[in-house]
mmCIF file of C-alpha atoms in Angstrom:
data_model
loop_
_atom_site.group_PDB
_atom_site.id
_atom_site.type_symbol
_atom_site.label_atom_id
_atom_site.label_comp_id
_atom_site.label_asym_id
_atom_site.label_seq_id
_atom_site.Cartn_x
_atom_site.Cartn_y
_atom_site.Cartn_z
ATOM 1 C CA MET A 7 -118.283 86.952 101.198
ATOM 2 C CA GLN A 8 -118.300 85.247 104.582
ATOM 3 C CA ARG A 9 -115.372 82.933 105.195
ATOM 4 C CA THR A 10 -116.598 79.420 105.989
ATOM 5 C CA ALA A 11 -115.300 75.919 106.540
ATOM 6 C CA ARG A 12 -116.917 72.501 106.879
ATOM 7 C CA ALA A 13 -116.936 70.736 110.254
ATOM 8 C CA PHE A 14 -118.185 67.463 111.690
ATOM 9 C CA TRP A 15 -120.599 67.888 114.599
ATOM 10 C CA LEU A 16 -122.322 65.362 116.815
ATOM 11 C CA ARG A 17 -125.872 66.716 116.720
ATOM 12 C CA SER A 18 -127.076 64.277 119.396
ATOM 13 C CA PRO A 19 -125.846 60.848 120.573
ATOM 14 C CA GLY A 20 -125.664 58.568 117.549
ATOM 15 C CA HIS A 21 -126.310 61.330 114.981
ATOM 16 C CA GLY A 22 -123.478 63.220 113.283
ATOM 17 C CA GLU A 23 -123.618 65.846 110.551
ATOM 18 C CA ILE A 24 -121.396 68.092 108.424
ATOM 19 C CA ARG A 25 -122.001 71.789 109.058
ATOM 20 C CA ASP A 26 -120.867 75.010 107.438
ATOM 21 C CA VAL A 27 -119.084 77.014 110.139
ATOM 22 C CA PRO A 28 -117.673 80.562 110.125
ATOM 23 C CA LEU A 29 -113.930 80.888 109.685
ATOM 24 C CA PRO A 30 -112.440 83.922 111.419
ATOM 25 C CA GLU A 31 -109.760 86.103 109.907
ATOM 26 C CA PRO A 32 -106.359 85.167 111.350
ATOM 27 C CA ALA A 33 -105.124 87.701 113.896
ATOM 28 C CA ALA A 34 -101.480 88.509 114.555
ATOM 29 C CA GLY A 35 -99.843 85.361 115.843
ATOM 30 C CA ASP A 36 -102.500 83.045 114.366
ATOM 31 C CA VAL A 37 -102.233 80.434 111.623
ATOM 32 C CA GLN A 38 -104.851 79.322 109.129
ATOM 33 C CA VAL A 39 -104.567 75.618 108.392
ATOM 34 C CA ARG A 40 -106.105 73.613 105.550
ATOM 35 C CA THR A 41 -106.683 70.086 106.786
ATOM 36 C CA LEU A 42 -105.090 67.249 104.847
ATOM 37 C CA PHE A 43 -106.052 64.362 107.143
ATOM 38 C CA SER A 44 -107.682 63.811 110.493
ATOM 39 C CA GLY A 45 -107.812 60.632 112.538
ATOM 40 C CA VAL A 46 -110.616 59.051 114.521
ATOM 41 C CA SER A 47 -109.514 58.189 118.050
ATOM 42 C CA ARG A 48 -111.647 55.065 117.932
ATOM 43 C CA GLY A 49 -112.224 54.374 121.641
ATOM 44 C CA THR A 50 -112.793 57.906 122.926
ATOM 45 C CA GLU A 51 -114.682 59.222 119.906
ATOM 46 C CA SER A 52 -116.950 56.162 119.825
ATOM 47 C CA LEU A 53 -117.794 56.814 123.468
ATOM 48 C CA VAL A 54 -118.525 60.463 122.685
ATOM 49 C CA PHE A 55 -120.606 59.498 119.631
ATOM 50 C CA ARG A 56 -122.726 57.135 121.732
ATOM 51 C CA GLY A 57 -123.226 59.775 124.437
ATOM 52 C CA GLY A 58 -121.310 57.734 127.020
ATOM 53 C CA VAL A 59 -119.264 60.501 128.684
ATOM 54 C CA PRO A 60 -120.319 60.587 132.372
ATOM 55 C CA GLU A 61 -121.577 63.951 133.564
ATOM 56 C CA SER A 62 -118.840 64.019 136.206
ATOM 57 C CA GLN A 63 -116.228 63.910 133.408
ATOM 58 C CA HIS A 64 -117.687 66.527 131.052
ATOM 59 C CA THR A 65 -115.029 69.070 131.994
ATOM 60 C CA ALA A 66 -112.092 66.651 132.163
ATOM 61 C CA MET A 67 -112.980 65.189 128.761
ATOM 62 C CA ARG A 68 -113.082 68.465 126.852
ATOM 63 C CA ALA A 69 -110.781 68.515 123.827
ATOM 64 C CA PRO A 70 -108.553 71.607 123.370
ATOM 65 C CA PHE A 71 -110.658 73.159 120.565
ATOM 66 C CA GLN A 72 -113.983 71.522 121.343
ATOM 67 C CA GLU A 73 -117.159 73.508 120.715
ATOM 68 C CA GLY A 74 -120.466 72.666 122.347
ATOM 69 C CA ASP A 75 -120.958 70.359 125.302
ATOM 70 C CA PHE A 76 -121.533 66.685 126.000
ATOM 71 C CA PRO A 77 -123.648 64.810 125.154
ATOM 72 C CA GLY A 78 -124.306 67.176 122.206
ATOM 73 C CA PRO A 79 -124.388 69.152 120.069
ATOM 74 C CA VAL A 80 -120.604 69.007 120.214
ATOM 75 C CA LYS A 81 -117.654 69.345 117.830
ATOM 76 C CA TYR A 82 -115.055 66.892 119.086
ATOM 77 C CA GLY A 83 -111.736 65.422 117.949
ATOM 78 C CA TYR A 84 -108.008 65.950 118.341
ATOM 79 C CA LEU A 85 -106.006 64.266 115.573
ATOM 80 C CA ASN A 86 -105.592 66.788 112.770
ATOM 81 C CA VAL A 87 -102.819 67.236 110.199
ATOM 82 C CA GLY A 88 -102.883 70.155 107.790
ATOM 83 C CA LEU A 89 -100.977 72.675 105.721
ATOM 84 C CA VAL A 90 -100.424 76.217 107.038
ATOM 85 C CA GLU A 91 -101.846 78.689 104.493
ATOM 86 C CA GLU A 92 -101.479 81.930 106.479
ATOM 87 C CA GLY A 93 -99.427 82.902 109.491
ATOM 88 C CA PRO A 94 -95.821 83.525 110.532
ATOM 89 C CA PRO A 95 -93.407 83.134 107.575
ATOM 90 C CA GLU A 96 -91.558 80.256 109.224
ATOM 91 C CA LEU A 97 -94.791 78.210 109.320
ATOM 92 C CA VAL A 98 -96.447 79.073 105.999
ATOM 93 C CA GLY A 99 -96.292 76.042 103.737
ATOM 94 C CA ARG A 100 -95.380 73.690 106.610
ATOM 95 C CA THR A 101 -97.308 70.532 107.421
ATOM 96 C CA VAL A 102 -98.420 70.679 111.056
ATOM 97 C CA PHE A 103 -100.217 68.594 113.656
ATOM 98 C CA CYS A 104 -102.906 70.151 115.842
ATOM 99 C CA LEU A 105 -105.285 68.871 118.508
ATOM 100 C CA TYR A 106 -108.230 70.110 116.449
ATOM 101 C CA PRO A 107 -111.556 68.426 115.587
ATOM 102 C CA HIS A 108 -112.567 67.191 112.131
ATOM 103 C CA GLN A 109 -112.827 70.401 110.077
ATOM 104 C CA SER A 110 -111.702 71.383 106.572
ATOM 105 C CA ARG A 111 -109.956 74.630 107.620
ATOM 106 C CA TYR A 112 -109.375 76.328 110.953
ATOM 107 C CA VAL A 113 -107.649 79.273 112.611
ATOM 108 C CA VAL A 114 -105.686 78.776 115.844
ATOM 109 C CA PRO A 115 -102.775 80.446 117.655
ATOM 110 C CA ALA A 116 -99.459 79.522 116.067
ATOM 111 C CA GLY A 117 -98.380 77.927 119.332
ATOM 112 C CA ALA A 118 -101.161 75.359 119.008
ATOM 113 C CA VAL A 119 -99.581 73.656 115.993
ATOM 114 C CA THR A 120 -96.504 71.438 115.884
ATOM 115 C CA PRO A 121 -94.489 71.114 112.657
ATOM 116 C CA VAL A 122 -94.376 67.593 111.288
ATOM 117 C CA PRO A 123 -90.800 66.431 110.599
ATOM 118 C CA ASP A 124 -89.909 65.976 106.937
ATOM 119 C CA SER A 125 -89.265 62.298 107.706
ATOM 120 C CA VAL A 126 -92.936 61.719 108.663
ATOM 121 C CA PRO A 127 -95.620 61.519 105.931
ATOM 122 C CA ALA A 128 -98.699 63.662 106.599
ATOM 123 C CA GLY A 129 -100.964 60.625 106.500
ATOM 124 C CA ARG A 130 -98.985 58.903 109.261
ATOM 125 C CA ALA A 131 -98.782 62.027 111.406
ATOM 126 C CA VAL A 132 -102.450 61.643 112.451
ATOM 127 C CA LEU A 133 -101.096 59.045 114.904
ATOM 128 C CA ALA A 134 -99.176 61.709 116.846
ATOM 129 C CA GLY A 135 -101.772 62.018 119.602
ATOM 130 C CA THR A 136 -101.905 58.244 120.025
ATOM 131 C CA VAL A 137 -98.120 57.839 120.166
ATOM 132 C CA GLU A 138 -97.981 60.777 122.595
ATOM 133 C CA THR A 139 -100.315 58.824 124.904
ATOM 134 C CA ALA A 140 -97.969 55.830 124.634
ATOM 135 C CA VAL A 141 -94.948 58.001 125.453
ATOM 136 C CA ASN A 142 -96.664 59.344 128.563
ATOM 137 C CA ALA A 143 -97.655 55.820 129.599
ATOM 138 C CA LEU A 144 -94.070 54.592 129.359
ATOM 139 C CA TRP A 145 -92.866 57.594 131.340
ATOM 140 C CA ASP A 146 -95.371 56.485 133.998
ATOM 141 C CA ALA A 147 -94.467 52.785 133.783
ATOM 142 C CA ALA A 148 -90.663 53.277 133.657
ATOM 143 C CA PRO A 149 -89.865 49.795 132.268
ATOM 144 C CA LEU A 150 -86.379 48.462 132.909
ATOM 145 C CA VAL A 151 -83.891 46.609 130.734
ATOM 146 C CA GLY A 152 -84.828 42.927 130.645
ATOM 147 C CA ASP A 153 -88.392 43.359 131.902
ATOM 148 C CA ARG A 154 -91.091 40.871 130.944
ATOM 149 C CA ILE A 155 -94.061 42.877 129.720
ATOM 150 C CA ALA A 156 -97.534 42.107 128.407
ATOM 151 C CA VAL A 157 -99.579 44.692 126.528
ATOM 152 C CA VAL A 158 -103.195 43.567 126.792
ATOM 153 C CA GLY A 159 -105.417 45.074 124.111
ATOM 154 C CA ALA A 160 -104.162 45.555 120.563
ATOM 155 C CA GLY A 161 -106.030 48.743 119.768
ATOM 156 C CA MET A 162 -104.416 52.021 118.722
ATOM 157 C CA ILE A 163 -102.979 52.735 122.178
ATOM 158 C CA GLY A 164 -101.884 49.197 122.970
ATOM 159 C CA CYS A 165 -100.186 48.783 119.601
ATOM 160 C CA SER A 166 -98.390 52.113 119.996
ATOM 161 C CA VAL A 167 -97.115 51.110 123.442
ATOM 162 C CA ALA A 168 -95.961 47.728 122.117
ATOM 163 C CA ALA A 169 -94.187 49.363 119.164
ATOM 164 C CA LEU A 170 -92.200 51.625 121.501
ATOM 165 C CA LEU A 171 -91.414 48.787 123.920
ATOM 166 C CA ALA A 172 -90.000 46.771 121.029
ATOM 167 C CA ARG A 173 -87.120 49.277 120.982
ATOM 168 C CA TYR A 174 -86.156 48.619 124.627
ATOM 169 C CA PRO A 175 -83.053 46.415 125.011
ATOM 170 C CA GLY A 176 -83.580 42.941 126.434
ATOM 171 C CA VAL A 177 -87.320 43.388 127.001
ATOM 172 C CA ARG A 178 -89.705 40.494 126.411
ATOM 173 C CA VAL A 179 -92.860 42.166 125.118
ATOM 174 C CA GLN A 180 -95.995 40.339 124.053
ATOM 175 C CA LEU A 181 -99.088 41.924 122.536
ATOM 176 C CA VAL A 182 -102.213 40.150 123.800
ATOM 177 C CA ASP A 183 -105.627 40.372 122.163
ATOM 178 C CA ALA A 184 -108.734 38.225 121.685
ATOM 179 C CA ASP A 185 -108.731 38.925 117.941
ATOM 180 C CA PRO A 186 -106.270 36.580 116.189
ATOM 181 C CA ALA A 187 -106.163 38.959 113.200
ATOM 182 C CA ARG A 188 -104.116 41.380 115.334
ATOM 183 C CA ALA A 189 -101.187 38.967 115.024
ATOM 184 C CA THR A 190 -100.480 40.519 111.614
ATOM 185 C CA VAL A 191 -100.257 43.994 113.152
ATOM 186 C CA ALA A 192 -97.993 42.694 115.929
ATOM 187 C CA ALA A 193 -95.658 41.165 113.344
ATOM 188 C CA ALA A 194 -95.472 44.477 111.476
ATOM 189 C CA LEU A 195 -94.551 46.221 114.737
ATOM 190 C CA GLY A 196 -91.882 43.625 115.531
ATOM 191 C CA VAL A 197 -93.491 42.171 118.672
ATOM 192 C CA ASP A 198 -94.748 38.750 119.700
ATOM 193 C CA PHE A 199 -98.511 38.104 119.767
ATOM 194 C CA ALA A 200 -100.696 35.836 121.892
ATOM 195 C CA LEU A 201 -104.359 35.156 122.473
ATOM 196 C CA PRO A 202 -105.348 35.800 126.125
ATOM 197 C CA GLY A 203 -105.289 32.126 127.106
ATOM 198 C CA GLU A 204 -101.832 31.614 125.599
ATOM 199 C CA ALA A 205 -100.088 34.714 126.981
ATOM 200 C CA LEU A 206 -96.848 34.343 128.931
ATOM 201 C CA ASP A 207 -97.173 35.043 132.647
ATOM 202 C CA GLY A 208 -94.583 36.096 135.197
ATOM 203 C CA CYS A 209 -94.676 39.688 133.929
ATOM 204 C CA ASP A 210 -93.019 42.553 135.746
ATOM 205 C CA LEU A 211 -95.408 44.924 133.986
ATOM 206 C CA ALA A 212 -98.705 44.584 132.159
ATOM 207 C CA VAL A 213 -100.050 47.542 130.225
ATOM 208 C CA HIS A 214 -103.817 47.267 129.843
ATOM 209 C CA ALA A 215 -105.576 48.991 126.936
ATOM 210 C CA SER A 216 -108.498 46.748 125.936
ATOM 211 C CA ALA A 217 -111.190 48.730 127.806
ATOM 212 C CA THR A 218 -112.765 45.411 128.871
ATOM 213 C CA GLU A 219 -113.249 43.810 132.266
ATOM 214 C CA ALA A 220 -111.896 40.512 130.932
ATOM 215 C CA GLY A 221 -108.759 42.213 129.623
ATOM 216 C CA LEU A 222 -108.002 43.945 132.916
ATOM 217 C CA THR A 223 -108.574 40.703 134.821
ATOM 218 C CA ARG A 224 -106.192 38.874 132.493
ATOM 219 C CA ALA A 225 -103.569 41.618 132.882
ATOM 220 C CA LEU A 226 -103.594 41.086 136.649
ATOM 221 C CA GLU A 227 -103.321 37.323 136.187
ATOM 222 C CA LEU A 228 -100.195 37.694 134.049
ATOM 223 C CA LEU A 229 -98.222 39.530 136.726
ATOM 224 C CA ALA A 230 -95.348 38.132 138.742
ATOM 225 C CA PRO A 231 -95.455 38.898 142.493
ATOM 226 C CA GLU A 232 -95.155 42.658 143.104
ATOM 227 C CA GLY A 233 -95.833 43.352 139.441
ATOM 228 C CA THR A 234 -97.767 46.360 138.148
ATOM 229 C CA VAL A 235 -100.707 46.818 135.808
ATOM 230 C CA LEU A 236 -100.695 50.227 134.144
ATOM 231 C CA GLU A 237 -104.298 50.963 133.181
ATOM 232 C CA LEU A 238 -104.725 53.042 130.016
ATOM 233 C CA SER A 239 -108.351 52.156 129.252
ATOM 234 C CA TRP A 240 -111.114 54.640 129.842
ATOM 235 C CA TYR A 241 -114.486 53.075 130.609
ATOM 236 C CA GLY A 242 -116.697 56.150 130.518
ATOM 237 C CA ASP A 243 -119.928 55.385 132.363
ATOM 238 C CA ARG A 244 -119.300 51.620 132.637
ATOM 239 C CA ARG A 245 -118.454 49.912 135.942
ATOM 240 C CA VAL A 246 -115.790 47.212 136.099
ATOM 241 C CA SER A 247 -115.519 44.287 138.541
ATOM 242 C CA LEU A 248 -112.138 42.759 139.389
ATOM 243 C CA PRO A 249 -110.993 39.639 141.324
ATOM 244 C CA LEU A 250 -109.129 41.563 144.012
ATOM 245 C CA GLY A 251 -109.797 38.805 146.562
ATOM 246 C CA GLU A 252 -107.552 36.273 144.804
ATOM 247 C CA ALA A 253 -103.775 36.840 144.420
ATOM 248 C CA PHE A 254 -104.025 40.614 144.481
ATOM 249 C CA HIS A 255 -103.010 41.127 148.121
ATOM 250 C CA SER A 256 -100.746 38.109 148.640
ATOM 251 C CA GLY A 257 -98.890 38.989 145.455
ATOM 252 C CA ARG A 258 -98.645 42.642 146.467
ATOM 253 C CA LEU A 259 -99.832 43.621 143.013
ATOM 254 C CA VAL A 260 -100.191 47.225 141.880
ATOM 255 C CA LEU A 261 -102.962 48.675 139.691
ATOM 256 C CA ARG A 262 -102.074 52.171 138.513
ATOM 257 C CA GLY A 263 -103.901 54.605 136.253
ATOM 258 C CA SER A 264 -102.277 56.669 133.512
ATOM 259 C CA GLN A 265 -103.841 59.490 131.530
ATOM 260 C CA VAL A 266 -102.432 61.743 128.830
ATOM 261 C CA GLY A 267 -104.173 64.884 130.116
ATOM 262 C CA ARG A 268 -101.155 65.627 132.341
ATOM 263 C CA VAL A 269 -97.476 65.062 131.692
ATOM 264 C CA SER A 270 -96.229 62.096 133.724
ATOM 265 C CA PRO A 271 -94.895 63.113 137.160
ATOM 266 C CA ALA A 272 -91.669 61.341 136.200
ATOM 267 C CA ARG A 273 -90.993 64.016 133.543
ATOM 268 C CA ARG A 274 -93.228 66.932 134.520
ATOM 269 C CA ALA A 275 -90.413 69.036 135.966
ATOM 270 C CA HIS A 276 -88.428 68.970 132.724
ATOM 271 C CA ARG A 277 -90.835 68.276 129.821
ATOM 272 C CA THR A 278 -93.806 70.256 128.520
ATOM 273 C CA PHE A 279 -96.811 69.115 126.517
ATOM 274 C CA ALA A 280 -95.074 70.541 123.443
ATOM 275 C CA ASP A 281 -91.918 68.528 124.177
ATOM 276 C CA ARG A 282 -93.938 65.340 124.511
ATOM 277 C CA LEU A 283 -95.844 65.870 121.255
ATOM 278 C CA ALA A 284 -92.672 66.760 119.340
ATOM 279 C CA LEU A 285 -91.092 63.528 120.593
ATOM 280 C CA ALA A 286 -94.128 61.530 119.424
ATOM 281 C CA LEU A 287 -93.860 63.055 115.956
ATOM 282 C CA ASP A 288 -90.149 62.234 115.777
ATOM 283 C CA LEU A 289 -90.892 58.612 116.689
ATOM 284 C CA LEU A 290 -93.376 58.397 113.816
ATOM 285 C CA ALA A 291 -90.498 58.415 111.345
ATOM 286 C CA ASP A 292 -90.619 54.620 111.778
ATOM 287 C CA PRO A 293 -92.738 53.210 108.884
ATOM 288 C CA ALA A 294 -93.827 50.319 111.125
ATOM 289 C CA PHE A 295 -96.520 52.652 112.483
ATOM 290 C CA ASP A 296 -98.296 52.500 109.117
ATOM 291 C CA ALA A 297 -99.723 49.184 110.343
ATOM 292 C CA LEU A 298 -101.967 51.179 112.703
ATOM 293 C CA ILE A 299 -103.825 52.880 109.824
ATOM 294 C CA SER A 300 -106.563 50.356 109.066
ATOM 295 C CA GLY A 301 -108.984 52.357 106.942
ATOM 296 C CA GLU A 302 -109.640 55.654 105.192
ATOM 297 C CA SER A 303 -112.694 57.531 103.967
ATOM 298 C CA ALA A 304 -113.622 60.983 102.720
ATOM 299 C CA PHE A 305 -114.505 63.768 105.137
ATOM 300 C CA GLU A 306 -118.024 64.136 103.742
ATOM 301 C CA GLU A 307 -118.680 60.476 104.653
ATOM 302 C CA LEU A 308 -117.779 61.015 108.311
ATOM 303 C CA PRO A 309 -121.344 61.007 109.736
ATOM 304 C CA SER A 310 -122.004 57.505 108.405
ATOM 305 C CA THR A 311 -118.416 56.377 109.067
ATOM 306 C CA MET A 312 -118.586 57.395 112.734
ATOM 307 C CA ALA A 313 -121.900 55.579 113.136
ATOM 308 C CA ARG A 314 -120.323 52.410 111.749
ATOM 309 C CA ILE A 315 -117.227 52.749 113.957
ATOM 310 C CA ALA A 316 -119.255 53.398 117.121
ATOM 311 C CA GLY A 317 -121.665 50.580 116.264
ATOM 312 C CA GLY A 318 -118.872 48.071 115.665
ATOM 313 C CA SER A 319 -119.613 47.336 112.005
ATOM 314 C CA LEU A 320 -116.373 49.048 110.898
ATOM 315 C CA PRO A 321 -113.665 47.461 113.064
ATOM 316 C CA GLY A 322 -109.997 48.285 112.902
ATOM 317 C CA LEU A 323 -107.402 50.564 114.418
ATOM 318 C CA CYS A 324 -106.923 54.194 113.363
ATOM 319 C CA HIS A 325 -109.445 55.316 110.759
ATOM 320 C CA ARG A 326 -108.032 58.144 108.673
ATOM 321 C CA VAL A 327 -110.238 60.882 107.224
ATOM 322 C CA ARG A 328 -109.180 62.327 103.866
ATOM 323 C CA TYR A 329 -109.959 65.945 102.885
ATOM 324 C CA ASP A 330 -110.465 67.406 99.410
ATOM 325 C CA PRO A 331 -106.941 68.292 98.227
ATOM 326 C CA ASP A 332 -108.089 71.364 96.242
ATOM 327 C CA GLY A 333 -109.858 72.859 99.263
ATOM 328 C CA ALA A 334 -113.362 72.718 97.767
ATOM 329 C CA ALA A 335 -114.694 71.930 101.224
ATOM 330 C CA GLY A 336 -112.841 74.864 102.746
ATOM 331 C CA ALA A 337 -113.095 78.624 102.906
ATOM 332 C CA CYS A 338 -114.950 80.832 100.484
#
């Protein structure tokens, strides 16, 4: 009988479906993984679901195990936690993280999976890719002891950055968002919260992750002279206008981009992608990160769930996808 798995595909912008897909036999050096959980990277996957990836970025935006092409049909995603069923003896039975799309089972090279530490529950480990982005951002930003920092945008990325900054000695960190309900998440992460109009200014650093023009403008406004905005938002095919004719030049402000697709130049000579991901998984031992899991649904519901997330009717942070524990949606 043919080996098959179940996978989520974007058939065309705005229309997802669950497909039966062939599952290859593992070759020497491969692992077969049964998915336990996957996570929806809300900002990027919503953009993909809506068909908003600019043509100029089709290559840069490819996920490691993506199939198909933008705008669709495409199998996309990169937050997957599963159990190794076949492969090298040292990995069989281990819970692993992989940058794989939403699929019930899959076969990849053993080097593509990272063991999840025993101190990190499988359901929390879906945040590894998000925390890895935050790690890279802080390598780029290089905050100093005693810095005054604003994190503008309390989404998955912004909250992850704020959670890590809360560990820095002497740092004043404030999470800024237009949604007052995010104050509860900030409290769980151990950081101060403010609405945009109430945020503290005089910042040495502002990390922007709201993916809005208003948020980026406010991040610039919060800077002290010669301060830096580190831009983590990705706008896809949207254009953004900024008030660069106001205090931007006289204040000698800096606007700098950061992107997880390459290891930060500050650490590139000594750290690999694998090192960075392993560090992110270690950091997830902190139960405070559970505050970033805001919803969960079954894998078979993913087509309707993604439509609700992309359309804005299912707000929140990380949405976790739960897979059938007995593998009924897996190989046969």
